[in-house]
C-alpha positions in Angstrom: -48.8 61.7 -57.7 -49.3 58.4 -55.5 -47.1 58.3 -52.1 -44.0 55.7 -52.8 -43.9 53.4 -49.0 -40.0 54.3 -47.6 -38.2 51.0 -47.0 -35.5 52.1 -43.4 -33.2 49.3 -45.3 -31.7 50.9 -47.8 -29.3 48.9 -49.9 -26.8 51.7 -48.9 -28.0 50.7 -44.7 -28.2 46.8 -45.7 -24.4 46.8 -46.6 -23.5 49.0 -43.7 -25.2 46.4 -41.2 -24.0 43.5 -43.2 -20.3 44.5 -42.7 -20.6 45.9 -38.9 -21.9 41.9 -37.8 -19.2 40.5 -40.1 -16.4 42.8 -38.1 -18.3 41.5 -34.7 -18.3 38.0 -36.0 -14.7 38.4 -36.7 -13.5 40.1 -33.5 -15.8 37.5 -31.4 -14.0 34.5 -33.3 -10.3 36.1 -32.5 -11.7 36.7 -28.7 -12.2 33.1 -28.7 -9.0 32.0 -30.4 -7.1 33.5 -28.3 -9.3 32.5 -24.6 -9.0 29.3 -26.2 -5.1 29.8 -27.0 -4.3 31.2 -23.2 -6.5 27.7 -21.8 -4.1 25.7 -23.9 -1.2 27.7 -22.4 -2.4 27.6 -18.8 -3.0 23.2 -19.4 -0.2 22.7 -20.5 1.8 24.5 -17.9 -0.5 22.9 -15.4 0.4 19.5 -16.7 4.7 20.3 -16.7 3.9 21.6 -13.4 1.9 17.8 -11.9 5.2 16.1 -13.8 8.0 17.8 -11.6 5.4 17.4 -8.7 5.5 13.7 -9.4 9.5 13.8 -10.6 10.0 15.5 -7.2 8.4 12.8 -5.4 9.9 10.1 -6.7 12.8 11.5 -5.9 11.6 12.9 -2.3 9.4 10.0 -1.1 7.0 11.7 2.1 7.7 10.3 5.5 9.4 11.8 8.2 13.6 11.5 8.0 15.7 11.6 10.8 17.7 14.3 9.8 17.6 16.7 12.7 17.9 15.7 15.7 15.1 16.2 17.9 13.9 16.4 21.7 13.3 13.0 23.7 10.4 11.5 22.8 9.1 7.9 21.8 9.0 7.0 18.2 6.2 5.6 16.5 6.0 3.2 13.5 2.5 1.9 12.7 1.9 -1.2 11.1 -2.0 -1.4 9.9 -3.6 -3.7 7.5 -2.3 -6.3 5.1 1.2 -7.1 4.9 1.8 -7.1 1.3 4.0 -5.6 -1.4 1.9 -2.1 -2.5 0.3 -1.9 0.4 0.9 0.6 3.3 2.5 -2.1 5.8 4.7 -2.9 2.8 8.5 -4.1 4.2 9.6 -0.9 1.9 7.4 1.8 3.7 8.3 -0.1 7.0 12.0 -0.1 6.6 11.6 3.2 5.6 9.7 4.9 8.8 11.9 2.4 11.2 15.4 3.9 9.6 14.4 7.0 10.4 12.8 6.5 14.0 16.2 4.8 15.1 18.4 7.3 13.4 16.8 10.2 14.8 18.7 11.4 18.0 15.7 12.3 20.2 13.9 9.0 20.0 14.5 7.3 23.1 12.8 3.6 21.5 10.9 2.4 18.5 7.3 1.3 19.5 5.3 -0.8 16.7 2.0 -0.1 16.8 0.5 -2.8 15.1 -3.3 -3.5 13.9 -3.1 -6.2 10.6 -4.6 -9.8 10.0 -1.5 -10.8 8.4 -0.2 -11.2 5.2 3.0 -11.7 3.1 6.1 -14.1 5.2 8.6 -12.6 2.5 7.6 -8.8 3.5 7.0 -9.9 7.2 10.7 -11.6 7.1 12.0 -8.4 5.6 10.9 -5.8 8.0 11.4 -8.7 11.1 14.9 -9.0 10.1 15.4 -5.2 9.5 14.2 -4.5 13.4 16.9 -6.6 14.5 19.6 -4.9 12.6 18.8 -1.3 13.3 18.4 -2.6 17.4 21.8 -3.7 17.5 23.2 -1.3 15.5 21.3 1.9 17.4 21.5 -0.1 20.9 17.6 1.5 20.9 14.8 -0.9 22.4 11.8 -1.9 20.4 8.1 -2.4 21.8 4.9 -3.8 19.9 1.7 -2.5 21.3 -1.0 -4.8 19.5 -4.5 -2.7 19.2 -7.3 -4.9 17.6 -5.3 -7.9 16.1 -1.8 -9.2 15.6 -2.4 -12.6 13.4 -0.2 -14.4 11.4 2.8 -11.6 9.4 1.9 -9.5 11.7 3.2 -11.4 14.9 5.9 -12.6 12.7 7.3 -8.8 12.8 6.1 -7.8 16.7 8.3 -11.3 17.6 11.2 -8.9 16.8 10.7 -6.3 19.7 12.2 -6.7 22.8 8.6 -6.9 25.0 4.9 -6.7 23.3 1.8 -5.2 24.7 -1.7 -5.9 24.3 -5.3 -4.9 25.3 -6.8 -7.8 27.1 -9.3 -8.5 24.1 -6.7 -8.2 21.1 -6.5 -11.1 18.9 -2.7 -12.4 18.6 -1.3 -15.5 17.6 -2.5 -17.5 14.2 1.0 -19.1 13.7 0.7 -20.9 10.7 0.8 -21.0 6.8 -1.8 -21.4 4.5 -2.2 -21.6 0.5 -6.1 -21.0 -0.3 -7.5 -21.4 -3.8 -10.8 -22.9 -5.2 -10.9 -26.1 -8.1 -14.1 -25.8 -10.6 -13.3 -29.3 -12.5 -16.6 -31.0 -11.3 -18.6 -28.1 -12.0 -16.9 -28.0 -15.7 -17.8 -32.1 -15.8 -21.5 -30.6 -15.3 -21.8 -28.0 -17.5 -19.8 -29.9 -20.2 -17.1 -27.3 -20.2 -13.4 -28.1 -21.7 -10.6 -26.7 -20.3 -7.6 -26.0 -22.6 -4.8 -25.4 -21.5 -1.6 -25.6 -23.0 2.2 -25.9 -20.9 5.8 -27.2 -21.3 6.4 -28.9 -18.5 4.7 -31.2 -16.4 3.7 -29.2 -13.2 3.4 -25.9 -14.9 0.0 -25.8 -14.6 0.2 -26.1 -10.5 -2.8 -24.6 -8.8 -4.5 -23.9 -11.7 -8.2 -24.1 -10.4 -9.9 -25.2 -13.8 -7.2 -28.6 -13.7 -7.3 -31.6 -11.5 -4.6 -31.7 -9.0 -2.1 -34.6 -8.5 -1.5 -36.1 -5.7 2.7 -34.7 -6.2 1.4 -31.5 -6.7 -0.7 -31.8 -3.3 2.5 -33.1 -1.4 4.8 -30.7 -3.1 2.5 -28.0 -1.8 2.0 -28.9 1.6 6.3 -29.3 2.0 6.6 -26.3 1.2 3.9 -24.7 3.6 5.5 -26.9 6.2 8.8 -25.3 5.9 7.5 -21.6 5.6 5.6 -22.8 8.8 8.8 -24.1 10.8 10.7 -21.0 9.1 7.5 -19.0 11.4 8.4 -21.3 14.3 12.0 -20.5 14.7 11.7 -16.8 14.6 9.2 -17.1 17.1 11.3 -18.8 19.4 14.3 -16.9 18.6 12.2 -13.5 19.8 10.2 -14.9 22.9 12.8 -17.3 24.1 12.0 -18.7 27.5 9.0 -16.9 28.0 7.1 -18.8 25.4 5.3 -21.5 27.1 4.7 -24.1 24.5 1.7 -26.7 23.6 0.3 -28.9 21.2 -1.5 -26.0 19.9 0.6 -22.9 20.1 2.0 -23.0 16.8 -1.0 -24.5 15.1 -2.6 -21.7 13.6 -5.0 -20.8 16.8 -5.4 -17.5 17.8 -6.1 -15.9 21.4 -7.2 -13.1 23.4 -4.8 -10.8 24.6 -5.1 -11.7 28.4 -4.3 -15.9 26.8 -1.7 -14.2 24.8 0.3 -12.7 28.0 -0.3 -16.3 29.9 1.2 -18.2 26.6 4.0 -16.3 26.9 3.2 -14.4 23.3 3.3 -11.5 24.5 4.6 -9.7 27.9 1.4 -7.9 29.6 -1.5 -5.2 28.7 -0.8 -2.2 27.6 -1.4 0.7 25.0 0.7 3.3 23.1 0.3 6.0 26.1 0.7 3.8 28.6 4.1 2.2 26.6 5.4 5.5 26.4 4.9 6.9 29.4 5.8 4.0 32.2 8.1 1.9 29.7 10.0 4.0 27.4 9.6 7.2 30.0 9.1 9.6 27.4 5.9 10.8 27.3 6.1 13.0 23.9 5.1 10.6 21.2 6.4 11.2 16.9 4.7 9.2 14.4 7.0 8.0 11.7 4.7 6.2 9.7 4.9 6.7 6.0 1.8 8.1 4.7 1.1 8.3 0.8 0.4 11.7 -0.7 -1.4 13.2 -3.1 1.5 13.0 -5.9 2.2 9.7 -5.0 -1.3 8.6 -5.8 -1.2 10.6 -8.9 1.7 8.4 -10.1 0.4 5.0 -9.1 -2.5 6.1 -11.2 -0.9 7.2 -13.6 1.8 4.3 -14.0 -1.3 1.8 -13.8 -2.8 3.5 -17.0 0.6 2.8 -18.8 0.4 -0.7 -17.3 -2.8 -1.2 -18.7 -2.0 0.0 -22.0 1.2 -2.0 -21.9 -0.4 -5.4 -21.2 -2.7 -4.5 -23.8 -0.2 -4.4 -26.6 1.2 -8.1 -25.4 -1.6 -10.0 -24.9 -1.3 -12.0 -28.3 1.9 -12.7 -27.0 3.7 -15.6 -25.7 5.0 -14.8 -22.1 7.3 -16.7 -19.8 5.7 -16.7 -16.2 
Protein backbone atom coordinates (compact mmCIF):
# COMPACT_ATOMS: atom_id res chain seq x y z
CA UNK A 1 0.00 0.00 0.00
CA UNK A 2 1.61 3.21 -1.54
CA UNK A 3 1.87 6.43 0.87
CA UNK A 4 -1.01 9.09 -0.39
CA UNK A 5 1.06 12.94 -0.10
CA UNK A 6 -1.31 14.99 2.63
CA UNK A 7 -2.47 18.29 1.08
CA UNK A 8 -2.52 21.12 4.74
CA UNK A 9 -5.49 22.71 2.48
CA UNK A 10 -8.23 20.81 2.93
CA UNK A 11 -11.34 21.84 1.16
CA UNK A 12 -12.83 21.87 4.78
CA UNK A 13 -9.39 24.57 5.71
CA UNK A 14 -9.81 26.31 2.11
CA UNK A 15 -13.45 27.44 3.00
CA UNK A 16 -12.50 28.33 6.52
CA UNK A 17 -9.67 30.74 5.22
CA UNK A 18 -11.80 31.84 2.31
CA UNK A 19 -14.47 33.21 4.73
CA UNK A 20 -12.02 34.60 7.61
CA UNK A 21 -10.34 37.21 4.65
CA UNK A 22 -13.80 37.85 3.35
CA UNK A 23 -14.97 38.91 7.15
CA UNK A 24 -11.40 41.04 7.24
CA UNK A 25 -12.17 42.48 3.82
CA UNK A 26 -15.60 43.40 5.05
CA UNK A 27 -14.69 44.89 8.53
CA UNK A 28 -11.58 46.76 6.71
CA UNK A 29 -14.08 48.30 4.01
CA UNK A 30 -16.65 49.43 7.03
CA UNK A 31 -13.36 50.87 9.01
CA UNK A 32 -12.96 52.88 5.98
CA UNK A 33 -16.50 53.94 5.40
CA UNK A 34 -16.90 55.22 8.34
CA UNK A 35 -12.94 57.17 8.65
CA UNK A 36 -14.09 58.33 5.44
CA UNK A 37 -17.71 59.23 6.84
CA UNK A 38 -16.14 61.19 10.18
CA UNK A 39 -13.57 63.18 7.41
CA UNK A 40 -16.72 64.27 5.68
CA UNK A 41 -18.22 65.30 9.03
CA UNK A 42 -15.10 67.07 10.35
CA UNK A 43 -14.98 69.22 6.39
CA UNK A 44 -17.91 70.07 6.45
CA UNK A 45 -18.08 71.44 9.92
CA UNK A 46 -14.67 73.04 9.11
CA UNK A 47 -16.18 74.73 6.15
CA UNK A 48 -19.68 76.15 8.35
CA UNK A 49 -17.08 77.08 10.72
CA UNK A 50 -14.63 79.52 7.86
CA UNK A 51 -18.38 80.85 6.70
CA UNK A 52 -19.40 82.42 10.17
CA UNK A 53 -15.59 83.34 10.42
CA UNK A 54 -16.07 85.28 7.18
CA UNK A 55 -20.00 86.28 8.19
CA UNK A 56 -18.51 87.58 11.43
CA UNK A 57 -16.06 89.72 9.61
CA UNK A 58 -18.08 91.20 7.41
CA UNK A 59 -20.00 92.23 10.00
CA UNK A 60 -16.90 93.04 12.44
CA UNK A 61 -14.37 94.63 10.05
CA UNK A 62 -10.62 94.57 12.14
CA UNK A 63 -9.17 97.87 13.06
CA UNK A 64 -9.05 99.42 16.21
CA UNK A 65 -12.56 101.41 17.40
CA UNK A 66 -12.64 104.00 19.70
CA UNK A 67 -14.89 102.54 22.01
CA UNK A 68 -13.14 102.84 25.30
CA UNK A 69 -11.59 105.56 26.20
CA UNK A 70 -8.07 105.31 26.62
CA UNK A 71 -4.87 107.04 28.33
CA UNK A 72 -3.25 110.22 26.50
CA UNK A 73 -1.41 109.27 23.91
CA UNK A 74 -0.92 110.31 20.11
CA UNK A 75 -2.88 108.53 17.48
CA UNK A 76 -1.54 107.09 14.50
CA UNK A 77 -3.18 106.56 11.03
CA UNK A 78 -0.75 105.33 8.38
CA UNK A 79 -1.21 105.96 4.88
CA UNK A 80 1.32 103.60 2.74
CA UNK A 81 1.20 102.78 -0.87
CA UNK A 82 -1.24 103.51 -3.69
CA UNK A 83 -4.22 105.44 -3.13
CA UNK A 84 -6.77 103.48 -4.83
CA UNK A 85 -10.13 101.85 -4.22
CA UNK A 86 -9.09 97.99 -2.73
CA UNK A 87 -6.08 98.95 -1.72
CA UNK A 88 -4.92 99.55 1.92
CA UNK A 89 -4.78 103.52 1.65
CA UNK A 90 -8.28 103.16 0.32
CA UNK A 91 -10.57 106.41 1.49
CA UNK A 92 -12.85 103.47 3.16
CA UNK A 93 -9.93 101.90 5.45
CA UNK A 94 -8.80 105.59 5.91
CA UNK A 95 -12.07 107.05 7.07
CA UNK A 96 -12.36 104.14 9.01
CA UNK A 97 -8.96 104.22 11.30
CA UNK A 98 -9.29 108.32 11.37
CA UNK A 99 -13.10 107.97 13.03
CA UNK A 100 -11.81 106.11 15.46
CA UNK A 101 -8.43 107.92 16.27
CA UNK A 102 -10.54 111.20 16.78
CA UNK A 103 -13.32 109.57 18.62
CA UNK A 104 -11.27 107.93 21.08
CA UNK A 105 -10.95 110.06 24.28
CA UNK A 106 -7.22 109.48 25.02
CA UNK A 107 -5.81 110.63 21.72
CA UNK A 108 -4.54 113.92 22.26
CA UNK A 109 -4.05 114.46 17.86
CA UNK A 110 -4.25 112.48 14.80
CA UNK A 111 -0.67 112.21 13.09
CA UNK A 112 -0.74 110.85 9.30
CA UNK A 113 2.02 108.94 8.65
CA UNK A 114 2.29 108.86 5.19
CA UNK A 115 4.65 106.85 2.67
CA UNK A 116 2.63 106.61 -1.07
CA UNK A 117 3.49 107.83 -4.70
CA UNK A 118 0.08 108.78 -5.24
CA UNK A 119 -2.85 107.56 -6.68
CA UNK A 120 -6.69 108.07 -6.97
CA UNK A 121 -7.97 112.31 -6.63
CA UNK A 122 -11.60 110.76 -5.97
CA UNK A 123 -10.23 108.52 -2.89
CA UNK A 124 -7.54 111.32 -2.01
CA UNK A 125 -10.61 114.01 -2.10
CA UNK A 126 -12.62 111.66 0.14
CA UNK A 127 -10.32 111.00 2.95
CA UNK A 128 -8.88 115.02 2.53
CA UNK A 129 -12.31 116.13 3.01
CA UNK A 130 -13.14 113.63 5.81
CA UNK A 131 -9.86 115.14 7.94
CA UNK A 132 -11.37 118.36 7.88
CA UNK A 133 -14.75 117.33 9.20
CA UNK A 134 -13.69 115.11 12.02
CA UNK A 135 -10.91 118.34 13.03
CA UNK A 136 -13.65 120.65 13.45
CA UNK A 137 -16.03 118.50 14.83
CA UNK A 138 -13.34 116.81 17.54
CA UNK A 139 -11.46 120.38 17.90
CA UNK A 140 -8.25 117.63 17.69
CA UNK A 141 -5.20 118.83 15.59
CA UNK A 142 -3.86 116.84 12.71
CA UNK A 143 0.01 116.32 11.70
CA UNK A 144 1.44 114.56 8.42
CA UNK A 145 4.94 113.18 9.02
CA UNK A 146 6.06 112.23 5.29
CA UNK A 147 8.74 109.18 5.56
CA UNK A 148 10.03 108.25 2.06
CA UNK A 149 7.63 110.10 -0.38
CA UNK A 150 4.43 112.18 -0.33
CA UNK A 151 3.72 112.69 -4.38
CA UNK A 152 0.78 113.55 -5.96
CA UNK A 153 -2.90 111.82 -3.74
CA UNK A 154 -0.80 111.54 -1.25
CA UNK A 155 -0.04 115.41 -0.57
CA UNK A 156 -3.47 116.02 -1.74
CA UNK A 157 -4.57 114.35 1.83
CA UNK A 158 -1.37 115.60 4.10
CA UNK A 159 -2.63 119.38 2.66
CA UNK A 160 -5.46 118.64 5.21
CA UNK A 161 -3.40 118.63 8.51
CA UNK A 162 -2.76 121.51 10.41
CA UNK A 163 1.40 121.39 10.00
CA UNK A 164 3.41 118.50 7.99
CA UNK A 165 6.77 117.04 8.70
CA UNK A 166 9.40 115.65 6.67
CA UNK A 167 12.91 114.10 6.69
CA UNK A 168 15.24 116.33 4.81
CA UNK A 169 15.51 113.75 1.81
CA UNK A 170 11.67 112.86 1.46
CA UNK A 171 10.15 113.36 -1.87
CA UNK A 172 6.92 115.73 -1.62
CA UNK A 173 5.26 117.64 -4.04
CA UNK A 174 4.29 116.24 -7.80
CA UNK A 175 1.16 118.50 -8.00
CA UNK A 176 -0.41 117.57 -11.07
CA UNK A 177 -2.67 115.25 -13.09
CA UNK A 178 -1.88 112.89 -15.56
CA UNK A 179 -3.89 110.27 -17.87
CA UNK A 180 -1.25 107.63 -19.32
CA UNK A 181 -2.11 105.02 -21.85
CA UNK A 182 -0.27 103.59 -24.98
CA UNK A 183 -1.80 103.74 -28.93
CA UNK A 184 -0.59 100.55 -31.21
CA UNK A 185 -2.35 101.84 -34.58
CA UNK A 186 1.04 102.24 -36.50
CA UNK A 187 2.22 99.05 -35.28
CA UNK A 188 -1.31 97.47 -36.52
CA UNK A 189 -0.60 99.50 -40.05
CA UNK A 190 2.67 97.21 -40.02
CA UNK A 191 1.62 94.01 -39.24
CA UNK A 192 -1.57 94.46 -41.43
CA UNK A 193 -3.71 94.07 -38.40
CA UNK A 194 -7.67 95.29 -38.38
CA UNK A 195 -9.13 96.55 -35.59
CA UNK A 196 -12.89 95.96 -35.16
CA UNK A 197 -14.53 97.56 -33.17
CA UNK A 198 -18.06 98.24 -32.86
CA UNK A 199 -19.89 101.41 -30.67
CA UNK A 200 -23.08 103.62 -30.59
CA UNK A 201 -21.93 106.71 -30.25
CA UNK A 202 -19.27 108.78 -31.59
CA UNK A 203 -16.69 109.05 -28.69
CA UNK A 204 -17.41 105.79 -27.08
CA UNK A 205 -14.46 104.43 -28.13
CA UNK A 206 -12.29 107.21 -26.16
CA UNK A 207 -8.81 105.99 -25.28
CA UNK A 208 -9.06 103.00 -26.82
CA UNK A 209 -5.33 102.21 -27.67
CA UNK A 210 -5.95 100.08 -30.86
CA UNK A 211 -8.09 103.42 -32.48
CA UNK A 212 -6.68 106.70 -33.66
CA UNK A 213 -7.40 109.52 -31.49
CA UNK A 214 -9.14 112.81 -32.63
CA UNK A 215 -8.05 115.84 -32.11
CA UNK A 216 -11.74 116.46 -29.77
CA UNK A 217 -11.01 113.52 -27.99
CA UNK A 218 -7.31 114.98 -27.22
CA UNK A 219 -8.81 118.43 -26.13
CA UNK A 220 -11.64 116.88 -24.29
CA UNK A 221 -9.05 114.96 -22.40
CA UNK A 222 -6.70 117.50 -21.46
CA UNK A 223 -9.89 119.94 -20.07
CA UNK A 224 -10.69 117.65 -18.06
CA UNK A 225 -7.11 116.94 -16.53
CA UNK A 226 -6.90 120.69 -16.31
CA UNK A 227 -9.73 121.04 -14.03
CA UNK A 228 -8.85 117.93 -11.78
CA UNK A 229 -5.48 119.82 -11.78
CA UNK A 230 -6.92 123.30 -10.59
CA UNK A 231 -9.47 121.18 -8.36
CA UNK A 232 -5.49 119.90 -6.73
CA UNK A 233 -4.55 123.59 -6.71
CA UNK A 234 -7.26 125.01 -4.60
CA UNK A 235 -7.13 122.45 -1.86
CA UNK A 236 -3.57 123.13 -1.74
CA UNK A 237 -4.00 126.58 -1.16
CA UNK A 238 -6.86 126.25 1.03
CA UNK A 239 -4.48 123.85 3.53
CA UNK A 240 -1.09 125.81 3.35
CA UNK A 241 -2.46 129.31 2.98
CA UNK A 242 0.13 131.97 3.42
CA UNK A 243 2.88 129.82 3.98
CA UNK A 244 2.97 128.44 0.48
CA UNK A 245 5.38 130.44 -1.46
CA UNK A 246 4.36 130.16 -5.01
CA UNK A 247 6.34 129.85 -8.60
CA UNK A 248 6.05 129.04 -12.04
CA UNK A 249 6.77 125.60 -11.08
CA UNK A 250 5.14 124.74 -7.85
CA UNK A 251 2.10 123.36 -9.13
CA UNK A 252 3.57 121.94 -12.23
CA UNK A 253 3.97 118.39 -11.40
CA UNK A 254 7.77 118.80 -9.94
CA UNK A 255 8.75 117.22 -7.01
CA UNK A 256 11.33 118.19 -4.14
CA UNK A 257 13.44 117.12 -1.35
CA UNK A 258 12.11 117.49 1.94
CA UNK A 259 14.54 120.37 3.08
CA UNK A 260 13.07 122.34 -0.71
CA UNK A 261 9.73 121.23 0.49
CA UNK A 262 9.99 123.18 4.06
CA UNK A 263 11.56 126.33 2.03
CA UNK A 264 8.45 126.17 -0.64
CA UNK A 265 6.31 126.44 2.04
CA UNK A 266 4.89 122.54 1.38
CA UNK A 267 5.47 121.57 4.28
CA UNK A 268 6.37 123.17 7.85
CA UNK A 269 10.00 121.65 9.04
CA UNK A 270 11.84 118.14 9.59
CA UNK A 271 10.60 115.81 11.65
CA UNK A 272 9.53 112.11 12.29
CA UNK A 273 6.72 110.21 14.12
CA UNK A 274 8.78 110.18 17.60
CA UNK A 275 9.90 113.32 17.33
CA UNK A 276 6.00 114.71 16.30
CA UNK A 277 4.79 113.00 19.22
CA UNK A 278 6.95 113.81 21.63
CA UNK A 279 7.79 117.80 21.22
CA UNK A 280 4.49 118.64 19.06
CA UNK A 281 1.63 116.71 20.30
CA UNK A 282 3.48 116.15 23.97
CA UNK A 283 2.32 112.76 24.28
CA UNK A 284 4.88 110.49 23.99
CA UNK A 285 2.76 107.04 23.97
CA UNK A 286 2.01 106.40 20.44
CA UNK A 287 -1.48 103.93 19.12
CA UNK A 288 -1.64 102.80 15.70
CA UNK A 289 -5.09 102.91 14.18
CA UNK A 290 -4.29 101.69 10.97
CA UNK A 291 -6.62 99.13 9.47
CA UNK A 292 -4.82 96.02 8.79
CA UNK A 293 -6.54 93.13 6.72
CA UNK A 294 -6.88 89.81 8.31
CA UNK A 295 -6.80 86.47 7.56
CA UNK A 296 -10.77 86.09 7.03
CA UNK A 297 -10.79 89.06 5.18
CA UNK A 298 -8.40 87.68 2.69
CA UNK A 299 -10.31 84.54 2.65
CA UNK A 300 -13.35 86.48 1.41
CA UNK A 301 -11.71 88.65 -1.17
CA UNK A 302 -10.58 85.32 -2.55
CA UNK A 303 -13.28 83.84 -2.32
CA UNK A 304 -15.70 86.62 -3.76
CA UNK A 305 -13.04 86.86 -6.75
CA UNK A 306 -13.68 83.17 -7.62
CA UNK A 307 -17.46 83.95 -7.83
CA UNK A 308 -16.46 87.09 -9.87
CA UNK A 309 -14.67 85.06 -12.17
CA UNK A 310 -17.23 82.60 -12.62
CA UNK A 311 -19.75 85.28 -12.96
CA UNK A 312 -18.02 87.13 -15.82
CA UNK A 313 -17.64 83.93 -17.30
CA UNK A 314 -21.34 83.29 -17.74
CA UNK A 315 -21.73 86.95 -19.47
CA UNK A 316 -19.17 87.16 -21.72
CA UNK A 317 -21.45 86.43 -24.91
CA UNK A 318 -23.25 89.10 -23.66
CA UNK A 319 -23.90 92.60 -24.55
CA UNK A 320 -22.88 94.97 -21.62
CA UNK A 321 -23.49 98.70 -21.10
CA UNK A 322 -20.08 100.22 -19.78
Amino acid sequence: MSDQPTHPESPSHKTVWERDTLERLAFATLAEQRASRRWRIFFRFAWLSLVAALLWTGMHKGGVTGASPSQPHTAVVAIKGEIADGADASAEWVVTALRAAFEDEGSQAVVLQINSPGGSPVQAGIINDEIRRLKAKHKKPVYAVVEESCASAAYYIAVAADEIYVDKASIVGSIGVLMDGFGFTGLMDKLGVERRLMTAGVNKGFLDPFSPQTKNQRTHAQTLLDQIHLQFIQVVREGRGKRLKETPELFSGLFWSGEQAVSLGLADGLGNLDYVAREVVKAEDIIDYTRHENVAERLAKRFGAAIGEGAVRAMQTMPVLR
